[in-house]
Amino acid sequence: MRRVTVYDSRTRETRVFAPIHPPRVGLYVCGMTPYAPAHVGHARTMVVFDVVTRALRRWGYRVFYVQNVTNLDDKLIARAADEGVDPLALAERHFAAYRAAMERLGVHSVNLYPFATDYVPEILTQIAQLIERGFAYRAPDGSVYFEVAKFPGYGALSGQKIEALRPGARVERDERKRAPEDFVVWKASTPGEPSWDSPWGPGRPGWHIEDTAMTVRLLGERYDLHGGGLDLIFPHHEAEIAQAEGATGAAPLVNYWMHSGLLLFEGTKMSKSLGNVATLDGALDEYGAMTLRLYYLNAHYRSPLDFDPVKSLPEAREAYARLAQPADRIAALLARGGPEREGAELPATLADAAPAFVERLDATLAEDFDTRAAIALLFGWTRKLLESGVNWDDLSGPALAELRAPYDWGSEVLGLFGGPTGDAAGAWAEIVPVAIAARTRARARGDFAEADRIREALAAVGVRLEDDARGTRWSFASAP
RNA sequence: GCCGAGGUGGCAGAAUGGUUAAUGCGACGGACUGCAGAUCCGUUUCCUGGGGGUUCGAUUCCCUCCCUCGGCUCCA
């Protein structure tokens, strides 16, 4: 296992990552509440933790990645009522769409997507423990509240002081609570809502309790990594700590808290009321998965990132086109000739460089998942290959594979440089040269209209032609 | 008000107590080209919010001020 450092939001320091039961790693990431289509902000968080997981796995850690699905809460119930559908069915539908979008984005690292409503027994057990240990109390209407004053550590994660919260006065006065900062763990049911029986009467889980009930069940009373967006630190993650540590007595619940920076939209927070929400599917349609992933990963994961459809995204698209240029060309050559392909060996300036370079990539990323620095290195590799003036077309399979190695690393860890390979590429390899030959003849006799027609026809199906001194080259246009 | 993150070149955005302040995008000039694209060469060599302080030396450390953004129980 490689030495990895991780910045922990709770202790506010970067420490060497030491799992409780190496090489196993328990990772829990707060997923979305599927009451509306996923937006590009959700996707940033998911790509960040996808890369964390891919990297740890590459380095020998056995990561069990759990991402919860809050398939029942106030928003879902309200939205379902608007649409006149069952809230659980609404959640199911949006979750399916979310999964499909994640597939398009190349996020395949999650092991388990547990649904909140499948953990009601665990939730009831945990609430009973909290009441028994004096951390929670029952309200007259059958709701159960966590009593923040009973948990001295409350506020440690976010740096909030309870006294400081009260003057904020955004908390509505609620007669059922002993203090304004107390939060609900069990909500007495309102007629028409889904509800479950409990010792305190029919009701449904509060927002925070599902996570701790799931984590204790799936990852244990203490586990290694918890991720999520920065906006969840308070109160959600604060509440998780209070609930889990209160219920089990084991502390700390989580050894390393990782929070991803929020995505802004043209400089301000995305919100539905401002109408500045970009859906993930729309962004995938417009920019493609590779551009989006590069865009997300080309920023430090804790920094805010500005989603600007006319500036930052087109820039990312240009940057990706350059970065992936050698990767795509080498992949296309390997797909056609295969790894056994005959040809020249690498020039001395490039020979043996790749293994050391890949090691540098790993070492760089292992410093608190510095994807940006790793990408800067990959740009350096691209520049080195382009400036070397090597004739790709003449290289042997093993030589090409060596040049491709850093991009394979990028593919494995960052999820970049995907593209058609195997059979699909093979079929194109039969057809495209025929079209190129026809175009070359047309150009030779000066029939440029015909030549352009052929080029455009191929472009329409995703094959890009480029002429240079050696003739016409083709490649797959970066797939959107 | 409280908590937190920031203010770096035309833009995005790194890094470091001290040689030419990463990387990318963009721009300009040139090569190549039927066109386009890609690539290459050159230029963008006077960029670190204001003011103090520590230091031989600060963009980097300390203090202060100004400004921006986020959180403060809907939130990835």
PDB file of N, CA and C (backbone and C1' of nucleotides) in Angstrom, chain A residues 28-39 41-43 45-46 67-80 83 87-99 102 113-117 204-208 210-211 214 229 231-232 236 240 272 277, chain B residues 74-76:
ATOM      1  N   TYR A  28     -17.743   6.292   3.175  1.00  0.00           N
ATOM      2  CA  TYR A  28     -19.157   6.635   3.110  1.00  0.00           C
ATOM      3  C   TYR A  28     -19.264   8.032   2.527  1.00  0.00           C
ATOM      4  N   VAL A  29     -20.067   8.177   1.487  1.00  0.00           N
ATOM      5  CA  VAL A  29     -20.276   9.493   0.889  1.00  0.00           C
ATOM      6  C   VAL A  29     -21.770   9.792   0.881  1.00  0.00           C
ATOM      7  N   CYS A  30     -22.109  10.990   1.322  1.00  0.00           N
ATOM      8  CA  CYS A  30     -23.510  11.387   1.313  1.00  0.00           C
ATOM      9  C   CYS A  30     -23.963  11.587  -0.124  1.00  0.00           C
ATOM     10  N   GLY A  31     -24.903  10.789  -0.529  1.00  0.00           N
ATOM     11  CA  GLY A  31     -25.415  10.889  -1.888  1.00  0.00           C
ATOM     12  C   GLY A  31     -26.519  11.920  -1.962  1.00  0.00           C
ATOM     13  N   MET A  32     -27.241  11.888  -3.035  1.00  0.00           N
ATOM     14  CA  MET A  32     -28.246  12.924  -3.220  1.00  0.00           C
ATOM     15  C   MET A  32     -29.618  12.459  -2.768  1.00  0.00           C
ATOM     16  N   THR A  33     -30.485  13.439  -2.605  1.00  0.00           N
ATOM     17  CA  THR A  33     -31.891  13.157  -2.384  1.00  0.00           C
ATOM     18  C   THR A  33     -32.557  13.224  -3.747  1.00  0.00           C
ATOM     19  N   PRO A  34     -33.016  12.094  -4.262  1.00  0.00           N
ATOM     20  CA  PRO A  34     -33.468  12.062  -5.653  1.00  0.00           C
ATOM     21  C   PRO A  34     -34.903  12.568  -5.836  1.00  0.00           C
ATOM     22  N   TYR A  35     -35.057  13.865  -5.679  1.00  0.00           N
ATOM     23  CA  TYR A  35     -36.383  14.440  -5.919  1.00  0.00           C
ATOM     24  C   TYR A  35     -36.397  15.299  -7.177  1.00  0.00           C
ATOM     25  N   ALA A  36     -35.208  15.479  -7.779  1.00  0.00           N
ATOM     26  CA  ALA A  36     -35.073  16.261  -9.007  1.00  0.00           C
ATOM     27  C   ALA A  36     -33.834  15.739  -9.731  1.00  0.00           C
ATOM     28  N   PRO A  37     -33.677  16.071 -10.998  1.00  0.00           N
ATOM     29  CA  PRO A  37     -32.501  15.582 -11.719  1.00  0.00           C
ATOM     30  C   PRO A  37     -31.207  16.092 -11.091  1.00  0.00           C
ATOM     31  N   ALA A  38     -30.164  15.287 -11.164  1.00  0.00           N
ATOM     32  CA  ALA A  38     -28.865  15.660 -10.609  1.00  0.00           C
ATOM     33  C   ALA A  38     -28.310  16.856 -11.379  1.00  0.00           C
ATOM     34  N   HIS A  39     -27.588  17.731 -10.674  1.00  0.00           N
ATOM     35  CA  HIS A  39     -26.973  18.868 -11.352  1.00  0.00           C
ATOM     36  C   HIS A  39     -25.455  18.751 -11.333  1.00  0.00           C
ATOM     37  N   GLY A  41     -23.253  20.284  -9.806  1.00  0.00           N
ATOM     38  CA  GLY A  41     -22.618  20.343  -8.491  1.00  0.00           C
ATOM     39  C   GLY A  41     -22.540  18.971  -7.841  1.00  0.00           C
ATOM     40  N   HIS A  42     -23.617  18.224  -7.924  1.00  0.00           N
ATOM     41  CA  HIS A  42     -23.578  16.843  -7.432  1.00  0.00           C
ATOM     42  C   HIS A  42     -22.451  16.089  -8.120  1.00  0.00           C
ATOM     43  N   ALA A  43     -22.367  16.296  -9.420  1.00  0.00           N
ATOM     44  CA  ALA A  43     -21.413  15.521 -10.209  1.00  0.00           C
ATOM     45  C   ALA A  43     -19.974  15.806  -9.778  1.00  0.00           C
ATOM     46  N   THR A  45     -18.827  16.467  -6.777  1.00  0.00           N
ATOM     47  CA  THR A  45     -18.549  15.664  -5.585  1.00  0.00           C
ATOM     48  C   THR A  45     -18.369  14.196  -5.959  1.00  0.00           C
ATOM     49  N   MET A  46     -19.204  13.711  -6.833  1.00  0.00           N
ATOM     50  CA  MET A  46     -19.138  12.294  -7.183  1.00  0.00           C
ATOM     51  C   MET A  46     -17.859  11.957  -7.955  1.00  0.00           C
ATOM     52  N   GLN A  67     -22.604   4.726  -0.781  1.00  0.00           N
ATOM     53  CA  GLN A  67     -23.198   6.036  -1.027  1.00  0.00           C
ATOM     54  C   GLN A  67     -24.709   5.932  -0.796  1.00  0.00           C
ATOM     55  N   ASN A  68     -25.163   6.630   0.211  1.00  0.00           N
ATOM     56  CA  ASN A  68     -26.572   6.457   0.586  1.00  0.00           C
ATOM     57  C   ASN A  68     -27.515   7.191  -0.366  1.00  0.00           C
ATOM     58  N   VAL A  69     -28.764   6.762  -0.322  1.00  0.00           N
ATOM     59  CA  VAL A  69     -29.810   7.410  -1.102  1.00  0.00           C
ATOM     60  C   VAL A  69     -30.934   7.780  -0.141  1.00  0.00           C
ATOM     61  N   THR A  70     -31.133   9.066   0.037  1.00  0.00           N
ATOM     62  CA  THR A  70     -32.212   9.544   0.910  1.00  0.00           C
ATOM     63  C   THR A  70     -33.497   9.501   0.095  1.00  0.00           C
ATOM     64  N   ASN A  71     -34.159   8.378   0.158  1.00  0.00           N
ATOM     65  CA  ASN A  71     -35.324   8.227  -0.721  1.00  0.00           C
ATOM     66  C   ASN A  71     -36.628   8.625  -0.041  1.00  0.00           C
ATOM     67  N   LEU A  72     -36.506   9.292   1.115  1.00  0.00           N
ATOM     68  CA  LEU A  72     -37.722   9.828   1.729  1.00  0.00           C
ATOM     69  C   LEU A  72     -37.351  11.025   2.596  1.00  0.00           C
ATOM     70  N   ASP A  73     -37.837  12.171   2.267  1.00  0.00           N
ATOM     71  CA  ASP A  73     -37.684  13.325   3.149  1.00  0.00           C
ATOM     72  C   ASP A  73     -38.707  14.375   2.753  1.00  0.00           C
ATOM     73  N   ASP A  74     -38.661  15.514   3.416  1.00  0.00           N
ATOM     74  CA  ASP A  74     -39.704  16.521   3.218  1.00  0.00           C
ATOM     75  C   ASP A  74     -39.822  16.958   1.762  1.00  0.00           C
ATOM     76  N   LYS A  75     -38.673  17.169   1.143  1.00  0.00           N
ATOM     77  CA  LYS A  75     -38.711  17.654  -0.239  1.00  0.00           C
ATOM     78  C   LYS A  75     -39.327  16.638  -1.188  1.00  0.00           C
ATOM     79  N   LEU A  76     -38.945  15.394  -0.965  1.00  0.00           N
ATOM     80  CA  LEU A  76     -39.499  14.342  -1.810  1.00  0.00           C
ATOM     81  C   LEU A  76     -41.006  14.254  -1.647  1.00  0.00           C
ATOM     82  N   ILE A  77     -41.437  14.344  -0.400  1.00  0.00           N
ATOM     83  CA  ILE A  77     -42.875  14.239  -0.139  1.00  0.00           C
ATOM     84  C   ILE A  77     -43.614  15.405  -0.789  1.00  0.00           C
ATOM     85  N   ALA A  78     -43.012  16.599  -0.657  1.00  0.00           N
ATOM     86  CA  ALA A  78     -43.661  17.775  -1.235  1.00  0.00           C
ATOM     87  C   ALA A  78     -43.715  17.670  -2.760  1.00  0.00           C
ATOM     88  N   ARG A  79     -42.590  17.263  -3.359  1.00  0.00           N
ATOM     89  CA  ARG A  79     -42.558  17.163  -4.810  1.00  0.00           C
ATOM     90  C   ARG A  79     -43.529  16.110  -5.328  1.00  0.00           C
ATOM     91  N   ALA A  80     -43.576  14.992  -4.587  1.00  0.00           N
ATOM     92  CA  ALA A  80     -44.481  13.914  -5.003  1.00  0.00           C
ATOM     93  C   ALA A  80     -45.935  14.372  -4.926  1.00  0.00           C
ATOM     94  N   GLU A  83     -46.767  16.402  -7.913  1.00  0.00           N
ATOM     95  CA  GLU A  83     -46.922  15.628  -9.141  1.00  0.00           C
ATOM     96  C   GLU A  83     -48.012  14.567  -9.007  1.00  0.00           C
ATOM     97  N   PRO A  87     -44.195   9.159  -3.227  1.00  0.00           N
ATOM     98  CA  PRO A  87     -42.837   9.677  -3.023  1.00  0.00           C
ATOM     99  C   PRO A  87     -41.745   8.627  -3.240  1.00  0.00           C
ATOM    100  N   LEU A  88     -41.991   7.417  -2.805  1.00  0.00           N
ATOM    101  CA  LEU A  88     -40.964   6.389  -2.972  1.00  0.00           C
ATOM    102  C   LEU A  88     -40.756   6.070  -4.450  1.00  0.00           C
ATOM    103  N   ALA A  89     -41.859   6.106  -5.215  1.00  0.00           N
ATOM    104  CA  ALA A  89     -41.737   5.843  -6.655  1.00  0.00           C
ATOM    105  C   ALA A  89     -41.006   6.993  -7.345  1.00  0.00           C
ATOM    106  N   LEU A  90     -41.287   8.205  -6.874  1.00  0.00           N
ATOM    107  CA  LEU A  90     -40.592   9.370  -7.441  1.00  0.00           C
ATOM    108  C   LEU A  90     -39.087   9.251  -7.203  1.00  0.00           C
ATOM    109  N   ALA A  91     -38.739   8.858  -5.986  1.00  0.00           N
ATOM    110  CA  ALA A  91     -37.322   8.696  -5.649  1.00  0.00           C
ATOM    111  C   ALA A  91     -36.689   7.618  -6.524  1.00  0.00           C
ATOM    112  N   GLU A  92     -37.406   6.548  -6.710  1.00  0.00           N
ATOM    113  CA  GLU A  92     -36.905   5.445  -7.527  1.00  0.00           C
ATOM    114  C   GLU A  92     -36.592   5.931  -8.944  1.00  0.00           C
ATOM    115  N   ARG A  93     -37.492   6.711  -9.466  1.00  0.00           N
ATOM    116  CA  ARG A  93     -37.336   7.187 -10.843  1.00  0.00           C
ATOM    117  C   ARG A  93     -36.119   8.111 -10.964  1.00  0.00           C
ATOM    118  N   HIS A  94     -36.019   9.063 -10.041  1.00  0.00           N
ATOM    119  CA  HIS A  94     -34.885   9.987 -10.132  1.00  0.00           C
ATOM    120  C   HIS A  94     -33.567   9.289  -9.826  1.00  0.00           C
ATOM    121  N   PHE A  95     -33.618   8.291  -8.972  1.00  0.00           N
ATOM    122  CA  PHE A  95     -32.388   7.564  -8.679  1.00  0.00           C
ATOM    123  C   PHE A  95     -31.903   6.801  -9.914  1.00  0.00           C
ATOM    124  N   ALA A  96     -32.842   6.215 -10.656  1.00  0.00           N
ATOM    125  CA  ALA A  96     -32.464   5.499 -11.875  1.00  0.00           C
ATOM    126  C   ALA A  96     -31.809   6.461 -12.865  1.00  0.00           C
ATOM    127  N   ALA A  97     -32.350   7.658 -12.960  1.00  0.00           N
ATOM    128  CA  ALA A  97     -31.778   8.647 -13.865  1.00  0.00           C
ATOM    129  C   ALA A  97     -30.389   9.074 -13.386  1.00  0.00           C
ATOM    130  N   TYR A  98     -30.251   9.179 -12.081  1.00  0.00           N
ATOM    131  CA  TYR A  98     -28.954   9.539 -11.496  1.00  0.00           C
ATOM    132  C   TYR A  98     -27.907   8.474 -11.818  1.00  0.00           C
ATOM    133  N   ARG A  99     -28.284   7.224 -11.649  1.00  0.00           N
ATOM    134  CA  ARG A  99     -27.350   6.143 -11.938  1.00  0.00           C
ATOM    135  C   ARG A  99     -26.921   6.168 -13.408  1.00  0.00           C
ATOM    136  N   MET A 102     -24.449   8.881 -13.899  1.00  0.00           N
ATOM    137  CA  MET A 102     -23.150   8.508 -13.335  1.00  0.00           C
ATOM    138  C   MET A 102     -22.398   7.559 -14.272  1.00  0.00           C
ATOM    139  N   TYR A 113     -25.423   1.261  -2.949  1.00  0.00           N
ATOM    140  CA  TYR A 113     -26.285   2.437  -2.820  1.00  0.00           C
ATOM    141  C   TYR A 113     -27.465   2.078  -1.921  1.00  0.00           C
ATOM    142  N   PRO A 114     -27.288   2.133  -0.623  1.00  0.00           N
ATOM    143  CA  PRO A 114     -28.398   1.752   0.251  1.00  0.00           C
ATOM    144  C   PRO A 114     -29.482   2.818   0.311  1.00  0.00           C
ATOM    145  N   PHE A 115     -30.732   2.364   0.381  1.00  0.00           N
ATOM    146  CA  PHE A 115     -31.873   3.275   0.483  1.00  0.00           C
ATOM    147  C   PHE A 115     -32.248   3.456   1.951  1.00  0.00           C
ATOM    148  N   ALA A 116     -32.552   4.681   2.302  1.00  0.00           N
ATOM    149  CA  ALA A 116     -32.889   4.978   3.697  1.00  0.00           C
ATOM    150  C   ALA A 116     -34.012   4.092   4.212  1.00  0.00           C
ATOM    151  N   THR A 117     -35.024   3.892   3.392  1.00  0.00           N
ATOM    152  CA  THR A 117     -36.197   3.168   3.882  1.00  0.00           C
ATOM    153  C   THR A 117     -35.924   1.688   4.100  1.00  0.00           C
ATOM    154  N   ARG A 204     -41.584   8.693  10.661  1.00  0.00           N
ATOM    155  CA  ARG A 204     -40.547   8.409   9.662  1.00  0.00           C
ATOM    156  C   ARG A 204     -39.235   9.008  10.155  1.00  0.00           C
ATOM    157  N   PRO A 205     -38.115   8.552   9.583  1.00  0.00           N
ATOM    158  CA  PRO A 205     -36.807   8.971  10.085  1.00  0.00           C
ATOM    159  C   PRO A 205     -36.529  10.445   9.801  1.00  0.00           C
ATOM    160  N   GLY A 206     -35.786  11.076  10.690  1.00  0.00           N
ATOM    161  CA  GLY A 206     -35.258  12.421  10.428  1.00  0.00           C
ATOM    162  C   GLY A 206     -34.146  12.306   9.409  1.00  0.00           C
ATOM    163  N   TRP A 207     -33.719  13.461   8.916  1.00  0.00           N
ATOM    164  CA  TRP A 207     -32.748  13.438   7.825  1.00  0.00           C
ATOM    165  C   TRP A 207     -31.421  12.796   8.221  1.00  0.00           C
ATOM    166  N   HIS A 208     -30.912  13.145   9.393  1.00  0.00           N
ATOM    167  CA  HIS A 208     -29.544  12.742   9.725  1.00  0.00           C
ATOM    168  C   HIS A 208     -29.415  11.284  10.144  1.00  0.00           C
ATOM    169  N   GLU A 210     -30.562   8.406   9.146  1.00  0.00           N
ATOM    170  CA  GLU A 210     -30.360   7.296   8.211  1.00  0.00           C
ATOM    171  C   GLU A 210     -28.879   7.016   7.996  1.00  0.00           C
ATOM    172  N   ASP A 211     -28.100   8.085   7.918  1.00  0.00           N
ATOM    173  CA  ASP A 211     -26.683   7.896   7.640  1.00  0.00           C
ATOM    174  C   ASP A 211     -25.986   7.139   8.757  1.00  0.00           C
ATOM    175  N   MET A 214     -27.116   3.476   8.882  1.00  0.00           N
ATOM    176  CA  MET A 214     -26.473   2.704   7.812  1.00  0.00           C
ATOM    177  C   MET A 214     -25.002   2.486   8.084  1.00  0.00           C
ATOM    178  N   GLY A 229     -20.206  16.985   0.167  1.00  0.00           N
ATOM    179  CA  GLY A 229     -20.008  18.392  -0.178  1.00  0.00           C
ATOM    180  C   GLY A 229     -19.805  19.227   1.072  1.00  0.00           C
ATOM    181  N   ASP A 231     -21.138  21.803   1.920  1.00  0.00           N
ATOM    182  CA  ASP A 231     -22.379  22.342   2.474  1.00  0.00           C
ATOM    183  C   ASP A 231     -23.031  21.403   3.485  1.00  0.00           C
ATOM    184  N   LEU A 232     -22.500  20.200   3.598  1.00  0.00           N
ATOM    185  CA  LEU A 232     -23.109  19.255   4.525  1.00  0.00           C
ATOM    186  C   LEU A 232     -22.459  19.271   5.901  1.00  0.00           C
ATOM    187  N   HIS A 236     -25.496  18.714   8.962  1.00  0.00           N
ATOM    188  CA  HIS A 236     -25.692  17.286   8.715  1.00  0.00           C
ATOM    189  C   HIS A 236     -24.581  16.418   9.327  1.00  0.00           C
ATOM    190  N   GLU A 240     -24.469  13.801  12.467  1.00  0.00           N
ATOM    191  CA  GLU A 240     -24.049  12.403  12.353  1.00  0.00           C
ATOM    192  C   GLU A 240     -23.110  12.017  13.487  1.00  0.00           C
ATOM    193  N   LYS A 272     -32.196  26.718  -7.163  1.00  0.00           N
ATOM    194  CA  LYS A 272     -33.349  26.638  -8.037  1.00  0.00           C
ATOM    195  C   LYS A 272     -34.093  27.971  -8.102  1.00  0.00           C
ATOM    196  N   VAL A 277     -29.385  26.583 -12.276  1.00  0.00           N
ATOM    197  CA  VAL A 277     -28.967  25.208 -12.068  1.00  0.00           C
ATOM    198  C   VAL A 277     -28.718  24.554 -13.420  1.00  0.00           C
TER     199      VAL A 277
ATOM    200  P     C B  74     -33.631  24.255   6.778  1.00  0.00           P
ATOM    201  O5'   C B  74     -33.242  23.243   5.618  1.00  0.00           O
ATOM    202  C5'   C B  74     -33.781  21.958   5.502  1.00  0.00           C
ATOM    203  C4'   C B  74     -33.746  21.625   4.053  1.00  0.00           C
ATOM    204  C3'   C B  74     -32.385  21.223   3.523  1.00  0.00           C
ATOM    205  O3'   C B  74     -32.144  19.859   3.720  1.00  0.00           O
ATOM    206  C1'   C B  74     -33.363  22.831   2.080  1.00  0.00           C
ATOM    207  P     C B  75     -30.624  19.380   4.103  1.00  0.00           P
ATOM    208  O5'   C B  75     -29.719  19.684   2.827  1.00  0.00           O
ATOM    209  C5'   C B  75     -29.745  18.811   1.704  1.00  0.00           C
ATOM    210  C4'   C B  75     -29.332  19.592   0.471  1.00  0.00           C
ATOM    211  C3'   C B  75     -27.876  19.406   0.043  1.00  0.00           C
ATOM    212  O3'   C B  75     -27.816  18.834  -1.246  1.00  0.00           O
ATOM    213  C1'   C B  75     -28.478  21.691   0.123  1.00  0.00           C
ATOM    214  P     A B  76     -28.154  17.386  -1.645  1.00  0.00           P
ATOM    215  O5'   A B  76     -26.722  17.107  -2.269  1.00  0.00           O
ATOM    216  C5'   A B  76     -26.201  15.796  -2.287  1.00  0.00           C
ATOM    217  C4'   A B  76     -24.694  15.915  -2.263  1.00  0.00           C
ATOM    218  C3'   A B  76     -24.203  16.821  -1.143  1.00  0.00           C
ATOM    219  O3'   A B  76     -24.054  16.111   0.053  1.00  0.00           O
ATOM    220  C1'   A B  76     -23.205  17.455  -3.195  1.00  0.00           C
TER     221        A B  76
END
